[in-house]
CSV table of C-alpha atoms in Angstrom, one decimal:
chain,number,residue,atom,x,y,z
A,420,UNK,CA,-13.9,11.4,13.0
A,421,UNK,CA,-10.5,9.7,11.2
A,422,UNK,CA,-9.6,11.1,7.2
A,423,UNK,CA,-8.0,8.8,4.7
A,424,UNK,CA,-6.2,9.7,1.7
A,425,UNK,CA,-6.6,7.7,-1.3
A,426,UNK,CA,-8.8,5.2,0.2
A,427,UNK,CA,-10.7,4.9,-2.9
A,428,UNK,CA,-7.8,2.4,-3.5
A,429,UNK,CA,-6.6,-0.6,-2.9
A,430,UNK,CA,-4.8,-0.2,0.3
A,431,UNK,CA,-7.1,2.3,1.3
A,432,UNK,CA,-10.2,1.1,1.0
A,433,UNK,CA,-9.1,-2.5,3.3
A,434,UNK,CA,-8.9,-0.3,5.9
A,435,UNK,CA,-11.3,1.5,5.4
A,436,UNK,CA,-13.5,-1.4,5.8
A,437,UNK,CA,-11.6,-2.9,8.8
A,438,UNK,CA,-13.0,0.4,10.4
A,439,UNK,CA,-16.3,0.2,9.2
A,440,UNK,CA,-16.1,-2.7,11.0
A,441,UNK,CA,-15.0,-1.9,13.7
A,442,UNK,CA,-17.9,1.0,14.0
A,443,UNK,CA,-15.4,3.7,13.1
A,444,UNK,CA,-16.7,7.2,11.6
A,445,UNK,CA,-14.2,8.1,8.7
A,446,UNK,CA,-14.1,10.6,5.7
A,447,UNK,CA,-12.2,9.2,2.6
A,448,UNK,CA,-10.5,12.1,0.7
A,449,UNK,CA,-9.7,11.0,-3.1
A,450,UNK,CA,-9.3,12.3,-6.5
A,451,UNK,CA,-10.5,9.1,-8.2
A,452,UNK,CA,-7.9,9.2,-10.3
A,453,UNK,CA,-6.6,5.6,-9.3
A,454,UNK,CA,-9.2,5.3,-7.1
A,455,UNK,CA,-13.0,3.5,-8.1
A,456,UNK,CA,-16.0,5.2,-7.5
A,457,UNK,CA,-17.5,1.3,-7.4
A,458,UNK,CA,-15.7,0.9,-4.2
A,459,UNK,CA,-16.8,3.9,-1.9
A,460,UNK,CA,-20.3,2.8,-3.1
A,461,UNK,CA,-19.7,-0.5,-1.9
A,462,UNK,CA,-18.0,0.8,1.5
A,463,UNK,CA,-21.3,3.3,2.2
A,464,UNK,CA,-22.8,-0.1,2.4
A,465,UNK,CA,-20.8,-1.0,5.5
A,466,UNK,CA,-20.9,2.3,7.7
A,467,UNK,CA,-20.7,5.8,8.5
A,468,UNK,CA,-18.7,7.2,5.0
A,469,UNK,CA,-18.1,10.6,4.2
A,470,UNK,CA,-16.6,10.9,0.7
A,471,UNK,CA,-15.0,14.5,-0.6
A,472,UNK,CA,-13.4,14.2,-4.1
A,473,UNK,CA,-10.3,16.4,-4.8
A,474,UNK,CA,-6.5,16.4,-5.4
A,475,UNK,CA,-3.8,17.3,-2.2
A,476,UNK,CA,-1.9,19.6,-4.8
A,477,UNK,CA,-4.7,21.5,-4.5
A,478,UNK,CA,-4.5,22.8,-0.9
A,479,UNK,CA,-8.3,24.6,-0.9
A,480,UNK,CA,-9.6,20.9,-1.6
A,481,UNK,CA,-7.5,19.7,1.6
A,482,UNK,CA,-8.2,22.8,3.7
A,483,UNK,CA,-11.3,22.3,2.9
A,484,UNK,CA,-11.9,18.8,4.4
A,485,UNK,CA,-10.7,20.0,7.6
A,486,UNK,CA,-13.1,22.8,7.6
A,487,UNK,CA,-16.8,20.8,8.1
A,488,UNK,CA,-14.6,18.0,9.6
A,489,UNK,CA,-13.7,17.3,12.9
A,490,UNK,CA,-10.8,15.4,12.4
A,491,UNK,CA,-8.7,13.6,14.9
A,492,UNK,CA,-6.3,11.7,12.6
A,493,UNK,CA,-5.1,10.8,9.2
A,494,UNK,CA,-3.8,8.2,7.2
A,495,UNK,CA,-2.2,8.9,4.2
A,496,UNK,CA,-2.2,7.0,1.4
A,497,UNK,CA,-2.5,9.0,-1.2
A,498,UNK,CA,0.5,8.8,-3.8
A,499,UNK,CA,2.0,7.0,-7.3
A,500,UNK,CA,3.6,4.5,-6.5
A,501,UNK,CA,4.5,3.1,-10.0
A,502,UNK,CA,8.7,2.4,-9.7
A,503,UNK,CA,9.7,2.6,-13.7
A,504,UNK,CA,7.1,5.6,-14.5
A,505,UNK,CA,8.8,7.0,-11.2
A,506,UNK,CA,12.0,6.8,-13.3
A,507,UNK,CA,10.9,8.1,-16.5
A,508,UNK,CA,8.4,11.0,-15.1
A,509,UNK,CA,10.4,11.6,-11.4
A,510,UNK,CA,8.6,15.6,-12.0
A,511,UNK,CA,5.1,13.8,-11.8
A,512,UNK,CA,6.2,11.6,-8.3
A,513,UNK,CA,7.5,14.7,-6.6
A,514,UNK,CA,5.0,17.5,-7.3
A,515,UNK,CA,2.4,15.0,-6.0
A,516,UNK,CA,3.7,12.7,-3.3
A,517,UNK,CA,5.8,15.9,-1.5
A,518,UNK,CA,3.9,18.7,-2.6
A,519,UNK,CA,0.9,16.9,-2.2
A,520,UNK,CA,1.6,15.7,1.1
A,521,UNK,CA,3.4,19.4,2.3
A,522,UNK,CA,-0.1,20.6,1.5
A,523,UNK,CA,-1.9,17.7,3.8
A,524,UNK,CA,0.8,18.4,6.6
A,525,UNK,CA,0.5,21.8,6.4
A,526,UNK,CA,-3.5,21.7,6.3
A,527,UNK,CA,-3.3,19.3,9.3
A,528,UNK,CA,-0.8,22.2,11.2
A,529,UNK,CA,-3.8,25.1,10.9
A,530,UNK,CA,-6.3,23.1,11.9
A,531,UNK,CA,-4.5,20.9,15.0
A,532,UNK,CA,-4.6,18.1,13.9
A,533,UNK,CA,-1.2,16.1,14.7
A,534,UNK,CA,-1.8,12.4,14.6
A,535,UNK,CA,-0.9,10.8,11.0
A,536,UNK,CA,0.0,7.1,9.8
A,537,UNK,CA,2.0,7.2,6.4
A,538,UNK,CA,1.7,4.4,3.5
A,539,UNK,CA,5.6,4.4,3.2
A,540,UNK,CA,7.8,1.3,1.8
A,541,UNK,CA,10.6,-0.6,1.0
A,542,UNK,CA,11.7,0.6,-1.5
A,543,UNK,CA,13.1,3.3,1.0
A,544,UNK,CA,16.1,1.2,1.2
A,545,UNK,CA,17.5,0.5,-2.7
A,546,UNK,CA,19.4,-2.1,-3.2
A,547,UNK,CA,19.7,-4.4,0.2
A,548,UNK,CA,22.7,-5.2,1.5
A,549,UNK,CA,21.6,-7.8,4.4
A,550,UNK,CA,18.8,-9.7,4.3
A,551,UNK,CA,16.1,-9.7,6.3
A,552,UNK,CA,15.8,-6.1,6.1
A,553,UNK,CA,15.5,-4.4,9.4
A,554,UNK,CA,14.7,-1.0,10.1
A,555,UNK,CA,18.5,0.0,10.7
A,556,UNK,CA,18.6,-0.9,6.8
A,557,UNK,CA,20.2,2.0,5.5
A,558,UNK,CA,18.3,4.5,3.3
A,559,UNK,CA,19.2,4.6,-0.2
A,560,UNK,CA,16.3,4.5,-2.9
A,561,UNK,CA,17.7,4.0,-6.1
A,562,UNK,CA,14.2,5.6,-8.0
A,563,UNK,CA,12.2,9.0,-7.5
A,564,UNK,CA,8.9,6.8,-5.7
A,565,UNK,CA,11.4,5.7,-3.1
A,566,UNK,CA,12.9,9.1,-3.2
A,567,UNK,CA,9.6,10.8,-2.7
A,568,UNK,CA,8.8,8.7,-0.1
A,569,UNK,CA,12.0,8.8,2.0
A,570,UNK,CA,11.4,13.0,1.4
A,571,UNK,CA,7.8,12.9,3.2
A,572,UNK,CA,9.5,11.0,5.8
A,573,UNK,CA,12.2,12.8,6.6
A,574,UNK,CA,9.9,15.8,6.5
A,575,UNK,CA,7.4,14.3,8.6
A,576,UNK,CA,10.2,13.9,11.9
A,577,UNK,CA,11.1,18.0,11.3
A,578,UNK,CA,7.3,18.5,11.7
A,579,UNK,CA,7.3,16.5,14.6
A,580,UNK,CA,10.3,18.5,15.8
A,581,UNK,CA,8.4,22.3,15.0
A,582,UNK,CA,5.0,21.5,15.6
A,583,UNK,CA,4.7,17.9,17.0
A,584,UNK,CA,2.6,16.2,14.8
A,585,UNK,CA,3.6,12.8,15.4
A,586,UNK,CA,3.8,10.4,12.7
A,587,UNK,CA,3.9,6.9,12.1
A,588,UNK,CA,5.6,5.7,8.9
A,589,UNK,CA,5.1,1.8,7.8
A,590,UNK,CA,6.7,0.6,5.1
A,591,UNK,CA,5.4,-1.8,2.7
A,592,UNK,CA,6.8,-5.1,1.5
A,593,UNK,CA,5.2,-6.5,-1.3
A,594,UNK,CA,0.9,-6.4,-0.5
A,595,UNK,CA,-0.9,-9.1,-1.6
A,596,UNK,CA,-4.8,-10.5,-1.7
A,597,UNK,CA,-8.5,-8.8,-1.3
A,598,UNK,CA,-10.6,-8.9,1.4
A,599,UNK,CA,-11.5,-12.7,2.9
A,600,UNK,CA,-15.1,-11.3,1.5
A,601,UNK,CA,-15.0,-10.6,-1.9
A,602,UNK,CA,-16.2,-7.4,-1.2
A,603,UNK,CA,-13.3,-4.8,-2.4
A,604,UNK,CA,-9.8,-5.8,-3.7
A,605,UNK,CA,-7.3,-4.8,-5.8
A,606,UNK,CA,-8.0,-2.4,-9.2
A,607,UNK,CA,-4.9,-1.4,-11.1
A,608,UNK,CA,-5.4,-0.1,-15.4
A,609,UNK,CA,-3.0,-1.3,-15.9
A,610,UNK,CA,-2.1,-4.1,-13.4
A,611,UNK,CA,1.6,-4.4,-12.7
A,612,UNK,CA,1.7,-6.4,-9.5
A,613,UNK,CA,2.4,-10.0,-9.4
A,614,UNK,CA,-0.7,-12.0,-8.3
A,615,UNK,CA,-3.0,-10.7,-10.0
A,616,UNK,CA,-1.5,-10.7,-13.4
A,617,UNK,CA,-1.1,-14.8,-12.7
A,618,UNK,CA,-4.6,-15.1,-12.2
A,619,UNK,CA,-6.0,-12.6,-15.3
A,620,UNK,CA,-3.3,-15.0,-17.9
A,621,UNK,CA,-5.3,-16.9,-20.3
A,622,UNK,CA,-5.5,-18.7,-23.4
A,623,UNK,CA,-4.7,-15.3,-24.8
A,624,UNK,CA,-2.9,-13.6,-22.0
A,625,UNK,CA,0.8,-15.2,-21.6
A,626,UNK,CA,1.7,-14.2,-18.2
A,627,UNK,CA,5.9,-13.1,-18.4
A,628,UNK,CA,8.5,-14.9,-15.6
A,629,UNK,CA,11.6,-12.1,-15.7
A,630,UNK,CA,14.4,-13.9,-14.8
A,631,UNK,CA,15.3,-17.4,-13.6
A,632,UNK,CA,18.9,-17.0,-13.1
A,633,UNK,CA,19.1,-15.2,-9.7
A,634,UNK,CA,21.2,-16.4,-7.0
A,635,UNK,CA,18.0,-17.9,-4.7
A,636,UNK,CA,16.7,-21.7,-4.6
A,637,UNK,CA,14.9,-21.9,-8.1
A,638,UNK,CA,16.4,-19.4,-9.6
A,639,UNK,CA,13.3,-16.6,-9.7
A,640,UNK,CA,13.2,-13.4,-7.4
A,641,UNK,CA,12.4,-14.0,-3.8
A,642,UNK,CA,9.5,-11.5,-2.3
A,643,UNK,CA,7.5,-10.8,0.9
A,644,UNK,CA,3.8,-11.2,0.9
A,645,UNK,CA,2.1,-9.8,3.3
A,646,UNK,CA,-1.7,-9.9,2.9
A,647,UNK,CA,-3.7,-6.4,2.6
A,648,UNK,CA,-6.2,-7.5,5.5
A,649,UNK,CA,-3.2,-8.0,7.8
A,650,UNK,CA,-1.8,-4.3,6.6
A,651,UNK,CA,-4.7,-2.9,7.7
A,652,UNK,CA,-4.8,-4.2,10.7
A,653,UNK,CA,-1.5,-2.3,11.2
A,654,UNK,CA,-2.3,0.4,10.4
A,655,UNK,CA,-5.3,0.1,13.1
A,656,UNK,CA,-2.5,-0.8,15.7
A,657,UNK,CA,0.0,2.0,14.5
A,658,UNK,CA,-3.3,5.0,15.3
A,659,UNK,CA,-3.9,2.9,18.3
A,660,UNK,CA,-0.4,3.8,19.7
A,661,UNK,CA,-0.5,7.3,18.4
A,662,UNK,CA,-3.6,7.5,20.4
A,663,UNK,CA,-1.7,6.0,23.7
A,664,UNK,CA,0.8,9.2,22.7
A,665,UNK,CA,3.2,7.3,20.8
A,666,UNK,CA,6.0,9.0,19.4
A,667,UNK,CA,7.1,9.4,16.0
A,668,UNK,CA,8.5,5.6,14.8
A,669,UNK,CA,8.8,3.8,11.8
A,670,UNK,CA,8.0,0.0,10.8
A,671,UNK,CA,8.6,-2.4,8.5
A,672,UNK,CA,5.7,-4.4,7.4
A,673,UNK,CA,6.1,-7.9,5.7
A,674,UNK,CA,5.6,-11.7,7.1
A,675,UNK,CA,9.3,-12.5,7.7
A,676,UNK,CA,9.5,-15.0,4.8
A,677,UNK,CA,10.3,-15.2,1.6
A,678,UNK,CA,8.3,-16.7,-1.6
A,679,UNK,CA,9.7,-17.1,-4.8
A,680,UNK,CA,8.2,-16.1,-8.3
A,681,UNK,CA,7.9,-19.5,-8.9
A,682,UNK,CA,6.5,-20.5,-6.0
A,683,UNK,CA,3.7,-17.5,-5.7
A,684,UNK,CA,2.8,-18.7,-9.9
A,685,UNK,CA,2.8,-22.5,-8.6
A,686,UNK,CA,0.4,-21.8,-6.2
A,687,UNK,CA,-1.8,-19.5,-8.2
A,688,UNK,CA,-2.0,-22.7,-10.5
A,689,UNK,CA,-2.9,-24.5,-7.7
A,690,UNK,CA,-5.7,-22.4,-6.7
A,691,UNK,CA,-6.9,-21.8,-10.3
A,692,UNK,CA,-7.4,-25.7,-10.7
A,693,UNK,CA,-5.4,-25.2,-14.0
A,694,UNK,CA,-2.2,-24.6,-15.9
A,695,UNK,CA,-1.2,-21.3,-16.6
A,696,UNK,CA,0.7,-19.9,-20.3
A,697,UNK,CA,3.9,-18.5,-19.6
A,698,UNK,CA,7.2,-17.2,-21.0
A,699,UNK,CA,10.2,-16.6,-19.3
A,700,UNK,CA,12.1,-13.5,-19.8
A,701,UNK,CA,15.0,-11.9,-19.7
A,702,UNK,CA,16.0,-10.6,-16.0
A,703,UNK,CA,13.9,-6.3,-15.7
A,704,UNK,CA,16.9,-4.5,-14.3
A,705,UNK,CA,16.9,-3.1,-10.7
A,706,UNK,CA,15.4,-6.1,-9.3
A,707,UNK,CA,17.4,-6.9,-6.7
A,708,UNK,CA,17.4,-10.7,-6.1
A,709,UNK,CA,15.6,-10.8,-2.4
A,710,UNK,CA,13.8,-8.7,-0.4
A,711,UNK,CA,12.3,-10.0,2.8
A,712,UNK,CA,11.5,-8.1,5.6
A,713,UNK,CA,12.4,-8.2,9.4
A,714,UNK,CA,9.2,-7.8,10.7
A,715,UNK,CA,10.0,-7.6,14.9
A,716,UNK,CA,9.7,-4.0,15.9
A,717,UNK,CA,6.3,-4.1,14.7
A,718,UNK,CA,5.9,-7.3,16.7
A,719,UNK,CA,7.5,-5.5,20.3
A,720,UNK,CA,6.3,-2.2,19.8
A,721,UNK,CA,2.7,-2.2,17.9
A,722,UNK,CA,1.8,-5.7,19.2
A,723,UNK,CA,1.2,-6.9,15.4
A,724,UNK,CA,1.8,-10.0,13.7
A,725,UNK,CA,0.5,-11.2,10.1
A,726,UNK,CA,-1.8,-14.2,10.0
A,727,UNK,CA,-2.6,-14.6,6.7
A,728,UNK,CA,-0.9,-17.3,4.5
A,729,UNK,CA,0.3,-16.6,0.8
A,730,UNK,CA,-2.5,-18.9,-0.5
A,731,UNK,CA,-5.3,-17.1,1.9
A,732,UNK,CA,-4.0,-14.2,-0.4
A,733,UNK,CA,-3.9,-16.1,-3.1
A,734,UNK,CA,-7.2,-17.2,-3.0
A,735,UNK,CA,-8.7,-13.8,-2.0
A,736,UNK,CA,-7.1,-12.6,-4.7
A,737,UNK,CA,-8.8,-14.8,-7.0
A,738,UNK,CA,-12.3,-14.9,-5.4
A,739,UNK,CA,-11.8,-11.0,-6.1
A,740,UNK,CA,-10.9,-11.0,-9.9
A,741,UNK,CA,-14.5,-12.9,-10.2
A,742,UNK,CA,-17.0,-10.1,-8.5
A,743,UNK,CA,-14.5,-7.6,-10.3
A,744,UNK,CA,-15.5,-8.8,-13.6
A,745,UNK,CA,-19.2,-8.9,-12.1
A,746,UNK,CA,-18.4,-5.3,-11.7
A,747,UNK,CA,-17.0,-4.0,-14.3
A,748,UNK,CA,-19.6,-5.7,-16.8
A,749,UNK,CA,-22.2,-3.6,-14.5
A,750,UNK,CA,-23.8,-7.1,-12.9
A,751,UNK,CA,-22.8,-6.2,-9.8
A,752,UNK,CA,-22.1,-4.0,-7.3
């Protein structure tokens, strides 16, 4: 069985759906602090899902998963991921993201499980020295979130050398979109990501665009938006790579193309078929002008390439928002 930590959350649930649709049995371990039991209930309609509620900060919780399940490999998503919060409360991020992962790795070591795919981030690179960013770019995080992920990458190197636990670290750029059948999708409280916040804007909620004076073609930040279903497929490719006795390695996951905030805003208006209330605000501190992935390594070694367009991501996100409103109101599960 495949263990997914954080499988009730955004990206973890999309991997769970992809694995279920290809006939895999999975165990989801989630605290439900940020994930949602409604998502688990939806996933159970599509295959063999065992859900265990627990917290990685409690070693007995995660040991219990390995005690009663024959786990072959692990995909590790469970983490806090808000950059601003990590700056204000680094203790929370190091304790959860680093100590929690140590508990997971130690349980894997104890029970002889030696394959893990880790949800890392482009935030480990820090301020870009060049764009597009490849895997050889220096890793100099500028916040506790990025530091916590980089620490885990370093720990995984040591656990490979000492204990033979092989890992693939997937460094995401900007994740977007939802399940193409609107079964699951992004559900954050509060929502901080660009696309859902544009889609949610209406006469009662104005969308705020931060900074229009960057050194980019239209003055707004440029980011690499990778579709969440493409991302899920990359995790499956990473598992297959480890099952072929692949060595510990790391890969950027992005499209290799950049879209500006204005590009995304205009595309959202097109999908919605209406104007979105807009307020232009000053730049936010720490927002680089441009972040775009060089994804050639993932194509070369994992055989992975993104298939979805920005429009696909926005359209699927919009369809999910409609369904999510019904789920929250209790109309449909």
